[in-house]
PDB file of C-alpha atoms (C1' of nucleotides) in Angstrom:
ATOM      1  CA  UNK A   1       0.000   0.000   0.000  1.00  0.00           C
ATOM      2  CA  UNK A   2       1.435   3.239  -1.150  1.00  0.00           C
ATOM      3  CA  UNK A   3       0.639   5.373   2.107  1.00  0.00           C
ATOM      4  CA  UNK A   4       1.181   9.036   0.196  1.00  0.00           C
ATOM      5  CA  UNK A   5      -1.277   8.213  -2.498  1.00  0.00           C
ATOM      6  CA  UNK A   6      -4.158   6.418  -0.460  1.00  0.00           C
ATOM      7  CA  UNK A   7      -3.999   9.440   1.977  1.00  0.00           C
ATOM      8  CA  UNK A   8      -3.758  11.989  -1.117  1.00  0.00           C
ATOM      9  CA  UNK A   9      -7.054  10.321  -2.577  1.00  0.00           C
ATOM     10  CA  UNK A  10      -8.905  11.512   0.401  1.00  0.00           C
ATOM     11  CA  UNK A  11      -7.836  14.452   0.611  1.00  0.00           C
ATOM     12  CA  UNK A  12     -11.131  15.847  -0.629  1.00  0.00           C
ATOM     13  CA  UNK A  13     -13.881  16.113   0.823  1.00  0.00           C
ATOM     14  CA  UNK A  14     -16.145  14.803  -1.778  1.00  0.00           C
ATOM     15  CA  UNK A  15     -14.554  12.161  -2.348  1.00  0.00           C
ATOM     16  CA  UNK A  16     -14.510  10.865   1.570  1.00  0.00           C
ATOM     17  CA  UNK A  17     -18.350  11.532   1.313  1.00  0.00           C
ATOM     18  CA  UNK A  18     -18.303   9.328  -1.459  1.00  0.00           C
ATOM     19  CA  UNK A  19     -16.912   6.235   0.384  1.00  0.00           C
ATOM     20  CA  UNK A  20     -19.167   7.227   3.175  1.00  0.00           C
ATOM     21  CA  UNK A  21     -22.087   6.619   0.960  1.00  0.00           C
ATOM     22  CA  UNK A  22     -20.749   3.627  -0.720  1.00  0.00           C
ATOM     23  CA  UNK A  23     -20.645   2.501   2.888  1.00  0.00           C
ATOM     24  CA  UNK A  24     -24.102   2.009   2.805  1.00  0.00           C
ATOM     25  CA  UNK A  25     -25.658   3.156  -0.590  1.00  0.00           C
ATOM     26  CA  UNK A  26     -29.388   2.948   0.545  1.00  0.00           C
ATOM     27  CA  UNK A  27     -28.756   5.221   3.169  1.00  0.00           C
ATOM     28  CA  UNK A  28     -27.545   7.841   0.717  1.00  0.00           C
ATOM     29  CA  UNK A  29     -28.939   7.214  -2.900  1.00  0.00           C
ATOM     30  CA  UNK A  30     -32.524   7.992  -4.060  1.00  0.00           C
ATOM     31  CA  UNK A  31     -34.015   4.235  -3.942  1.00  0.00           C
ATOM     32  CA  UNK A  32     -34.831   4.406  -7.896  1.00  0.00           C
ATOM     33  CA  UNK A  33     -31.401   4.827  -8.893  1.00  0.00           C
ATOM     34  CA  UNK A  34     -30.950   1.009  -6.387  1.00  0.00           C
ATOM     35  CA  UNK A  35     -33.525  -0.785  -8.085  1.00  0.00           C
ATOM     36  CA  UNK A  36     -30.989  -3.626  -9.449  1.00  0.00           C
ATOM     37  CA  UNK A  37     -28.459  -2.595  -6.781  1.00  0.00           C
ATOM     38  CA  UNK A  38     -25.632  -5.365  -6.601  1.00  0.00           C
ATOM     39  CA  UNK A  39     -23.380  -5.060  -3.501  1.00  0.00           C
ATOM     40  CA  UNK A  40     -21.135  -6.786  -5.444  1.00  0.00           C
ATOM     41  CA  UNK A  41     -20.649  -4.263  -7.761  1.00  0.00           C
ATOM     42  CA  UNK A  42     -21.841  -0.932  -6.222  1.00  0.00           C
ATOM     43  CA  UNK A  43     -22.944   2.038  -7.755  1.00  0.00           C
ATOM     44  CA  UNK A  44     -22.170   3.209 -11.191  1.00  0.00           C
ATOM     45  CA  UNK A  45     -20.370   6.903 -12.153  1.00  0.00           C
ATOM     46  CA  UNK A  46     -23.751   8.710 -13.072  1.00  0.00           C
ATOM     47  CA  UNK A  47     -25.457   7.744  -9.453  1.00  0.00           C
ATOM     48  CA  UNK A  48     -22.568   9.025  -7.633  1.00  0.00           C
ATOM     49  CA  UNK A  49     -21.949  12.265  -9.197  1.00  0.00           C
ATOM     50  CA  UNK A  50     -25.439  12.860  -9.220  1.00  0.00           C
ATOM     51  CA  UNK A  51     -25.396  12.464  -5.186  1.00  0.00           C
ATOM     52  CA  UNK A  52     -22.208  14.633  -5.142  1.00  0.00           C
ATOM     53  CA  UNK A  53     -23.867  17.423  -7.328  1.00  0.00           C
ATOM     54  CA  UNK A  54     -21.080  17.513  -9.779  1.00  0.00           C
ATOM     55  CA  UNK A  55     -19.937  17.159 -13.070  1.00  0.00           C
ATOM     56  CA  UNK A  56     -19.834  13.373 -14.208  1.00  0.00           C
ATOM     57  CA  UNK A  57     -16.131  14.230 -15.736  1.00  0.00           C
ATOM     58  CA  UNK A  58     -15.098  15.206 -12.501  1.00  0.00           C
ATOM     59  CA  UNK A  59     -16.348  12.463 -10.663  1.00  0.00           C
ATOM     60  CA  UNK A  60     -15.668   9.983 -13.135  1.00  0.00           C
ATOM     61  CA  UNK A  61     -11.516  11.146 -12.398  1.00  0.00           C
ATOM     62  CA  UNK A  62     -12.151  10.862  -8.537  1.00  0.00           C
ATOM     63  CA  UNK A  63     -13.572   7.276  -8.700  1.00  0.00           C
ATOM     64  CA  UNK A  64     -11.091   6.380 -11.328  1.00  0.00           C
ATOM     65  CA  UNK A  65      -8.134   7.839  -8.886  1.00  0.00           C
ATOM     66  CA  UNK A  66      -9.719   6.647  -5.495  1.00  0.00           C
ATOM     67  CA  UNK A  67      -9.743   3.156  -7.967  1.00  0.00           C
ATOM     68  CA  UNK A  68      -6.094   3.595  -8.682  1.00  0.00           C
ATOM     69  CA  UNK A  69      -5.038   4.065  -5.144  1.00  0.00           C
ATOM     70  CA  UNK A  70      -7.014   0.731  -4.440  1.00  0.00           C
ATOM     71  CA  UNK A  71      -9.708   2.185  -2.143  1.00  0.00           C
ATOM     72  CA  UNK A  72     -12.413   1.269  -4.809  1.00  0.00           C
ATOM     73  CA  UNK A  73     -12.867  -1.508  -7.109  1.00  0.00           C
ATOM     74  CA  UNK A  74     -14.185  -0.917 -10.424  1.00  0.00           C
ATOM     75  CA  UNK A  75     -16.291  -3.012 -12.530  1.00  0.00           C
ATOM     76  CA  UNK A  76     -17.235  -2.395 -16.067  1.00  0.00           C
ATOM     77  CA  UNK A  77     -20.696  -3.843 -16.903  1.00  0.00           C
ATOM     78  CA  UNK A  78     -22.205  -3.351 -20.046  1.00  0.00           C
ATOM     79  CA  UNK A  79     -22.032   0.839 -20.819  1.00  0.00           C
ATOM     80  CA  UNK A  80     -21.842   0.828 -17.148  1.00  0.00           C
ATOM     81  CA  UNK A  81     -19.015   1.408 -14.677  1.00  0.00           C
ATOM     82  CA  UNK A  82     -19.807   0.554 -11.217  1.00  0.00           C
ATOM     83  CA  UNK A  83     -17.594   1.670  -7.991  1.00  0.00           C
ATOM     84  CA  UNK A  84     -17.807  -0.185  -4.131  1.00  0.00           C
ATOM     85  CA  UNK A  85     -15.300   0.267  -1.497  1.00  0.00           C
ATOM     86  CA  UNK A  86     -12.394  -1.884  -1.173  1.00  0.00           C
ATOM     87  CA  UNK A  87     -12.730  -2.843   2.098  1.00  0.00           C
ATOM     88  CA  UNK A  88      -9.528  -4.698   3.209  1.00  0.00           C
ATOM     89  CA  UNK A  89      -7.768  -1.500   1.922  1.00  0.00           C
ATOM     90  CA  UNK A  90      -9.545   0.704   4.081  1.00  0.00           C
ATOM     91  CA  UNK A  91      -9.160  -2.006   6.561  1.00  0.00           C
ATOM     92  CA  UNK A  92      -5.059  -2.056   6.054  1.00  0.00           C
ATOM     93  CA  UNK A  93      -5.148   1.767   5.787  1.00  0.00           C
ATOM     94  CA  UNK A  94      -6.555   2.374   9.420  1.00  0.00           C
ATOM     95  CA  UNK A  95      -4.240  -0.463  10.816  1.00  0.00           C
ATOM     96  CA  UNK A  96      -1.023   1.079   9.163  1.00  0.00           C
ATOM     97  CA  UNK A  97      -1.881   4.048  10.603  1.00  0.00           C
ATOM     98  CA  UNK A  98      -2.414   2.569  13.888  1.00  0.00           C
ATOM     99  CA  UNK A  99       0.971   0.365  13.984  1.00  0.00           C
ATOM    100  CA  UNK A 100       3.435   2.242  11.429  1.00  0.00           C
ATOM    101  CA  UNK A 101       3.012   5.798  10.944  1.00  0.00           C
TER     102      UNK A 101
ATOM    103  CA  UNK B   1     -11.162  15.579  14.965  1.00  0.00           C
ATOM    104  CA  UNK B   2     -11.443  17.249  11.706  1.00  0.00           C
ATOM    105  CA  UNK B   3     -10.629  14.616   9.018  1.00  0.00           C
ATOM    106  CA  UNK B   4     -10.121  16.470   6.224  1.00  0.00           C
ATOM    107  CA  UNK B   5      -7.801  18.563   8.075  1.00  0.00           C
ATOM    108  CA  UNK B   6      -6.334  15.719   9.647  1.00  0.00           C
ATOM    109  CA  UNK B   7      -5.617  13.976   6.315  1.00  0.00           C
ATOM    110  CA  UNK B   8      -4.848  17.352   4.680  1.00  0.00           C
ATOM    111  CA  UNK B   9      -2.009  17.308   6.900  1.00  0.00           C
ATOM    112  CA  UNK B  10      -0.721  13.899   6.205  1.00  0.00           C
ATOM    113  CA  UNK B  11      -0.816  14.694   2.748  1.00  0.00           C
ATOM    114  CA  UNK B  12       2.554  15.665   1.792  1.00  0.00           C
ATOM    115  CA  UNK B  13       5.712  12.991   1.958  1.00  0.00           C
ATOM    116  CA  UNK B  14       8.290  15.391   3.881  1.00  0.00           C
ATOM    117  CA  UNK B  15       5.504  15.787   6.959  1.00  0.00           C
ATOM    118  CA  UNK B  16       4.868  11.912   6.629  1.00  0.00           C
ATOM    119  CA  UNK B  17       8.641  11.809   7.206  1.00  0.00           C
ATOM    120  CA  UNK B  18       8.311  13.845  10.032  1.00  0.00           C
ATOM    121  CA  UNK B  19       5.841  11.625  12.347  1.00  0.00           C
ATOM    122  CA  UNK B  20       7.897   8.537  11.522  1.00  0.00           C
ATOM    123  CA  UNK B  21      11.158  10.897  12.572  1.00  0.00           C
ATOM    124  CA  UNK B  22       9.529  11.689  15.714  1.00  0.00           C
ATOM    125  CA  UNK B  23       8.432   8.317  16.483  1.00  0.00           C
ATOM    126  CA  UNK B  24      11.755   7.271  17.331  1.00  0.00           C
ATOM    127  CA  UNK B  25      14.403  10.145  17.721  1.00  0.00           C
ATOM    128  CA  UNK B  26      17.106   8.536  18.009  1.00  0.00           C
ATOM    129  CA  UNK B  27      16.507   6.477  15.317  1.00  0.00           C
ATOM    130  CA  UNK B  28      16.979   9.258  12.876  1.00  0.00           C
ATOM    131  CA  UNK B  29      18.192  12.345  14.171  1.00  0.00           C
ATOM    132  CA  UNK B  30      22.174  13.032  14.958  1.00  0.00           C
ATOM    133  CA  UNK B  31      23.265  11.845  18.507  1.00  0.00           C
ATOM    134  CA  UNK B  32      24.225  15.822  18.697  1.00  0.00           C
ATOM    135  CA  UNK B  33      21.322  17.319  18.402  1.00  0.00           C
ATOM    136  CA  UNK B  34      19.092  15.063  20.728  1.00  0.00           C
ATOM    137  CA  UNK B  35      21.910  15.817  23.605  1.00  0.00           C
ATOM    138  CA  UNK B  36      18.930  16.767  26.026  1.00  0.00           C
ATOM    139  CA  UNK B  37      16.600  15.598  24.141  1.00  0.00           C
ATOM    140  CA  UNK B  38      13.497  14.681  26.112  1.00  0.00           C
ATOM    141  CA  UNK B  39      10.648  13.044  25.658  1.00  0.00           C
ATOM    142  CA  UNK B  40       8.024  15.268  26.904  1.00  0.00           C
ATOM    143  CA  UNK B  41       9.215  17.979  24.467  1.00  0.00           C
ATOM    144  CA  UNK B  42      10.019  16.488  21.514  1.00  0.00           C
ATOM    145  CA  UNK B  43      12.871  17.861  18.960  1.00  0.00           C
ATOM    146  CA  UNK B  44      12.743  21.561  17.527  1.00  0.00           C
ATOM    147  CA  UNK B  45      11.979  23.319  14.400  1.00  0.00           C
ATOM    148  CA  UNK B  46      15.923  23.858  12.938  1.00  0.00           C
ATOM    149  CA  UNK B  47      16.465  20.026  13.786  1.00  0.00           C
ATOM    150  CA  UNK B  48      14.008  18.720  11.727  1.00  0.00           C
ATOM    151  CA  UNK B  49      14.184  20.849   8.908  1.00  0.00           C
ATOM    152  CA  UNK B  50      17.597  19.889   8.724  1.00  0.00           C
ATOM    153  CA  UNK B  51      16.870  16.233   8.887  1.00  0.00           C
ATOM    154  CA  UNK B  52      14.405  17.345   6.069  1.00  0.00           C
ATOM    155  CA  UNK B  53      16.779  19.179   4.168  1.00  0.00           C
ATOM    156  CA  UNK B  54      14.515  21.456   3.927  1.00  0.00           C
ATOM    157  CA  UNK B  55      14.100  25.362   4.595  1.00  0.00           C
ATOM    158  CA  UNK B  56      13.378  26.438   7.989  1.00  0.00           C
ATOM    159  CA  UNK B  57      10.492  28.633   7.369  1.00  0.00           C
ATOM    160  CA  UNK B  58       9.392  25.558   4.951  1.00  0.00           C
ATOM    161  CA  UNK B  59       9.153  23.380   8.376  1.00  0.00           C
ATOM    162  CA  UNK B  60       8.106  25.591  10.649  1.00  0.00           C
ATOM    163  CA  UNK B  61       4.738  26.042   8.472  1.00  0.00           C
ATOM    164  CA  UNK B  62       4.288  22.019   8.007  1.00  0.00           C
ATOM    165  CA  UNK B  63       4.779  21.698  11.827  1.00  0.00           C
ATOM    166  CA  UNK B  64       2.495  24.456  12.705  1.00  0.00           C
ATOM    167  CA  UNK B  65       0.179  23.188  10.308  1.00  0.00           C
ATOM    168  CA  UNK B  66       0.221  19.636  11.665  1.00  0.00           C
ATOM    169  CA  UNK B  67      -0.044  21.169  15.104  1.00  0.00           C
ATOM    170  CA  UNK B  68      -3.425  22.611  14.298  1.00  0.00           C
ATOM    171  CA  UNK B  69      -4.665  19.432  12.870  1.00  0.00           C
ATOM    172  CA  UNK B  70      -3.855  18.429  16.357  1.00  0.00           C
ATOM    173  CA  UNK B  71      -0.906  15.196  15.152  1.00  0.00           C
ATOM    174  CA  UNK B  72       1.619  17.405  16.377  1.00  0.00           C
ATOM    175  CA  UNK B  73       2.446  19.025  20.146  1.00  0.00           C
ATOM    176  CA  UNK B  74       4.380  22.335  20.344  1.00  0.00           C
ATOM    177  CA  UNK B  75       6.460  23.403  23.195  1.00  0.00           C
ATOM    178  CA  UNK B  76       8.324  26.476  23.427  1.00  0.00           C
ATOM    179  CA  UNK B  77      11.065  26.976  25.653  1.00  0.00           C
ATOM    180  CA  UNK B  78      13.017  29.921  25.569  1.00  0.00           C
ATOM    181  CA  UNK B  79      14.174  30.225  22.238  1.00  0.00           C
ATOM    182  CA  UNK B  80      13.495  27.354  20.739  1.00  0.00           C
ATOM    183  CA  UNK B  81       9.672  25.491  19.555  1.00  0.00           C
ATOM    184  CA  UNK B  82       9.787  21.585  20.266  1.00  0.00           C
ATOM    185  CA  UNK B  83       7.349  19.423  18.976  1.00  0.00           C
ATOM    186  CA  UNK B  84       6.483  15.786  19.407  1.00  0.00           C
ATOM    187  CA  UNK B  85       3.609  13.625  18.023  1.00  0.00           C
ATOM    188  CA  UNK B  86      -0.057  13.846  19.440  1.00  0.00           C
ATOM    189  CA  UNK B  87       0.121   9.367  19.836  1.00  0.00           C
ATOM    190  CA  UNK B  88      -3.441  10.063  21.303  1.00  0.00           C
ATOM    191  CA  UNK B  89      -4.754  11.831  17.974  1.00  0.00           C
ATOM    192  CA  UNK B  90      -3.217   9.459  15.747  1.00  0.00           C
ATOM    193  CA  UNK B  91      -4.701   6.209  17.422  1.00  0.00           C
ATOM    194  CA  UNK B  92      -7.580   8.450  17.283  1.00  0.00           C
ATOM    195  CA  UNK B  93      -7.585   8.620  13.470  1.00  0.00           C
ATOM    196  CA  UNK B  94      -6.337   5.244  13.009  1.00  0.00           C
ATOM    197  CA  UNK B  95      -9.778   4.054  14.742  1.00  0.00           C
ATOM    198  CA  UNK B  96     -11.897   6.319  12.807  1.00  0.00           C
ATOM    199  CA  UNK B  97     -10.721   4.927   9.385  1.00  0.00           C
ATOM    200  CA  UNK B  98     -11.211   1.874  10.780  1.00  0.00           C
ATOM    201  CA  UNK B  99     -14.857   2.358  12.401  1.00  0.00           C
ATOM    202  CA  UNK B 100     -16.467   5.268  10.614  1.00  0.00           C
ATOM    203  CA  UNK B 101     -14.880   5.784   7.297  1.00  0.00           C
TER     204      UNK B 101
ATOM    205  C1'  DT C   1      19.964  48.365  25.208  1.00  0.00           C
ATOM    206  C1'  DA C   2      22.895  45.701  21.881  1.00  0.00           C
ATOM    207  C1'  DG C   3      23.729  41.604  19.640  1.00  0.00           C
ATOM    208  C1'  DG C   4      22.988  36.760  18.797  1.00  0.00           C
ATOM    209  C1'  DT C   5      20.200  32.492  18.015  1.00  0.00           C
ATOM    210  C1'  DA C   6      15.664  30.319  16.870  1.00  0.00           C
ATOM    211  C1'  DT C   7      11.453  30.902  14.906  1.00  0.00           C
ATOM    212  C1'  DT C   8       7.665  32.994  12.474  1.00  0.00           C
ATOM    213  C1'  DT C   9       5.529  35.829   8.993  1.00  0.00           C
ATOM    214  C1'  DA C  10       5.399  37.829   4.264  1.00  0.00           C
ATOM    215  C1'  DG C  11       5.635  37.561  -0.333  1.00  0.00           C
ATOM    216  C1'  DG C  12       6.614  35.346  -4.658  1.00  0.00           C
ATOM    217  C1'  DT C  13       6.919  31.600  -8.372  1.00  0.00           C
ATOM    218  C1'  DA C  14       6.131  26.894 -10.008  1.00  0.00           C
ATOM    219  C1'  DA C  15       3.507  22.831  -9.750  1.00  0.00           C
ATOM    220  C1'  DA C  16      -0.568  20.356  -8.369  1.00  0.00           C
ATOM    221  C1'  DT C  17      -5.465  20.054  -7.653  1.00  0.00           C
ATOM    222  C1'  DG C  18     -10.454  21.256  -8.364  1.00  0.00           C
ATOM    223  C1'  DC C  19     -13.921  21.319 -11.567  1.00  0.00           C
ATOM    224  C1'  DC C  20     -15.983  22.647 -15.737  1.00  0.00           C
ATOM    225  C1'  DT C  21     -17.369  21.992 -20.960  1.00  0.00           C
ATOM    226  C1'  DA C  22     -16.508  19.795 -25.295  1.00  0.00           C
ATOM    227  C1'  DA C  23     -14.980  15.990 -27.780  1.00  0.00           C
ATOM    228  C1'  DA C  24     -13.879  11.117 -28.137  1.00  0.00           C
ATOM    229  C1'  DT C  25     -14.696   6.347 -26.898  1.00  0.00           C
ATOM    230  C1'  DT C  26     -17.290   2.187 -25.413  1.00  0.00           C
ATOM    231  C1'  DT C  27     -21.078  -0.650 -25.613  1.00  0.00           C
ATOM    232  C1'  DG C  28     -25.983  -1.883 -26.491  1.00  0.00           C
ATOM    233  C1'  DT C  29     -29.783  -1.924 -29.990  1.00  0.00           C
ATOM    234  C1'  DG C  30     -32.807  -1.353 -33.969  1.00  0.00           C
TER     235       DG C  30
ATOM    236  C1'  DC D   1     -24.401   0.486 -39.817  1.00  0.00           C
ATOM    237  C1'  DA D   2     -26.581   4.570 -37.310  1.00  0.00           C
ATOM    238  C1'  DC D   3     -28.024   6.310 -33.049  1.00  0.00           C
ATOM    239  C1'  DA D   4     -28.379   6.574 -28.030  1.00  0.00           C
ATOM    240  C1'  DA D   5     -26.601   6.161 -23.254  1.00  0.00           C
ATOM    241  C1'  DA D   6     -22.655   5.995 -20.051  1.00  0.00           C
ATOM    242  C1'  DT D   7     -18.153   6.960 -19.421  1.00  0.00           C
ATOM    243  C1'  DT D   8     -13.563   8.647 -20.308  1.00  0.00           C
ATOM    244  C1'  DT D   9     -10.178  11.811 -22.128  1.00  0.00           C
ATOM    245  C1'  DA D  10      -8.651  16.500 -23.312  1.00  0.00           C
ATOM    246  C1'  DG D  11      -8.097  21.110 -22.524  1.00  0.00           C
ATOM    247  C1'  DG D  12      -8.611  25.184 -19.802  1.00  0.00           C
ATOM    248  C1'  DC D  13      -9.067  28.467 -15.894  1.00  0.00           C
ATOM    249  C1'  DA D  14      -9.096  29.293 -10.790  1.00  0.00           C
ATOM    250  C1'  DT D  15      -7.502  27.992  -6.371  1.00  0.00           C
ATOM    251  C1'  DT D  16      -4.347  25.660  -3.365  1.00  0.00           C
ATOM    252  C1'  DT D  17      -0.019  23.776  -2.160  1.00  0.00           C
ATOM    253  C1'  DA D  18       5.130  23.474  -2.234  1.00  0.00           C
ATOM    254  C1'  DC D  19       8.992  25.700  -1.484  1.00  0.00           C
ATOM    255  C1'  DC D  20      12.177  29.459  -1.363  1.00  0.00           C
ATOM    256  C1'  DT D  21      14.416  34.116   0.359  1.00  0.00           C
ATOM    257  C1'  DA D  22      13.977  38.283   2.984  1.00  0.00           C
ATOM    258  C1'  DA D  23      12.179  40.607   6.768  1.00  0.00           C
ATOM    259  C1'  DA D  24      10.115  40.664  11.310  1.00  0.00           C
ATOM    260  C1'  DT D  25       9.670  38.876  15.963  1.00  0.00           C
ATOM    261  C1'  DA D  26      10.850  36.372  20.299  1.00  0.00           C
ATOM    262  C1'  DC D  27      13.823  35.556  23.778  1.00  0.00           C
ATOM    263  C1'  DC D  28      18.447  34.982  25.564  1.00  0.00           C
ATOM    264  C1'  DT D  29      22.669  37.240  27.818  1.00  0.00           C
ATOM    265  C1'  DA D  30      26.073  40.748  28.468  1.00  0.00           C
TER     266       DA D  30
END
DNA sequence: TAGGTATTTAGGTAAATGCCTAAATTTGTG
DNA sequence: CACAAATTTAGGCATTTACCTAAATACCTA
């Protein structure tokens, strides 16, 4: 895990709301937009900036960065790209904080 | 505890550095400079900028920074600012990733 | 008060980040 | 193939961050 990256990827606040509400999606998404929800694959790009209130572009980057740095896993389903949490990296982020930093 | 802030703060390699510096002292700083070096104070700002090889002004700005997001502790005494790590806020972060993120 | 050491504050430039719109690409369908 | 929907890539402007040097301040001691 590449500590400087992971931590640079959340330095934004949208995009620590965003794993908040991939935390627990019907919390946070309008139910319609969960009709064929899959917690196996999340929520897809269009959902997410819609929640977030920005530009799909701009979100689109986030996801694709917060992706890079491992924190999300990406899945590519028919025109559809759909974002959850990668939880054993969020999981190994809080514990490397705890034990090495 | 302000995560954003917090994270903000961790965001940069050289203050990274810093807390793992401060962890351990004598680990990484010159046996000179931690002469009366004690634990309750920390090390001070023209130390670790030079373990940084950085500028002082340069350091004293990340450590004041890092101070307000509450990972650092300043001390000043006479002329010079020590600082040591804030163990209580990092465990603290480390459990919020863990829990709440 | 004068002079010295440590630190902080100001001010400036370069690079990175935040976010947008427009254009290009991917993938499904008639 | 042509057209539509979702996403990604490109390009651009504004703000923030990364650093520096110079100047100001704090605090010591003679």
């Amino acid at each position: 895990m590449k500590l400087l990256e992971v931590i640079k990827s959340l330095s934004n606040q949208t995009r620590l709301d965003i794993l908040t509400w991939l935390k627990d999606p019907f919390a946070y998404f309008a139910a319609e937009e969960l009709d064929d929800y899959k917690p196996s694959l999340g929520v897809c790009v269009s959902d997410i900036a819609k929640k977030a209130k920005m530009s799909i572009p701009t979100v689109s980057v986030y996801l694709k960065n917060m992706a890079a740095a491992d924190l999300l896993v990406a899945t590519r389903k028919d025109q559809w790209t759909y974002y959850k949490r990668n939880e054993a990296a969020i999981q190994q982020l809080a514990s490397l904080i705890k034990d090495s930093l």
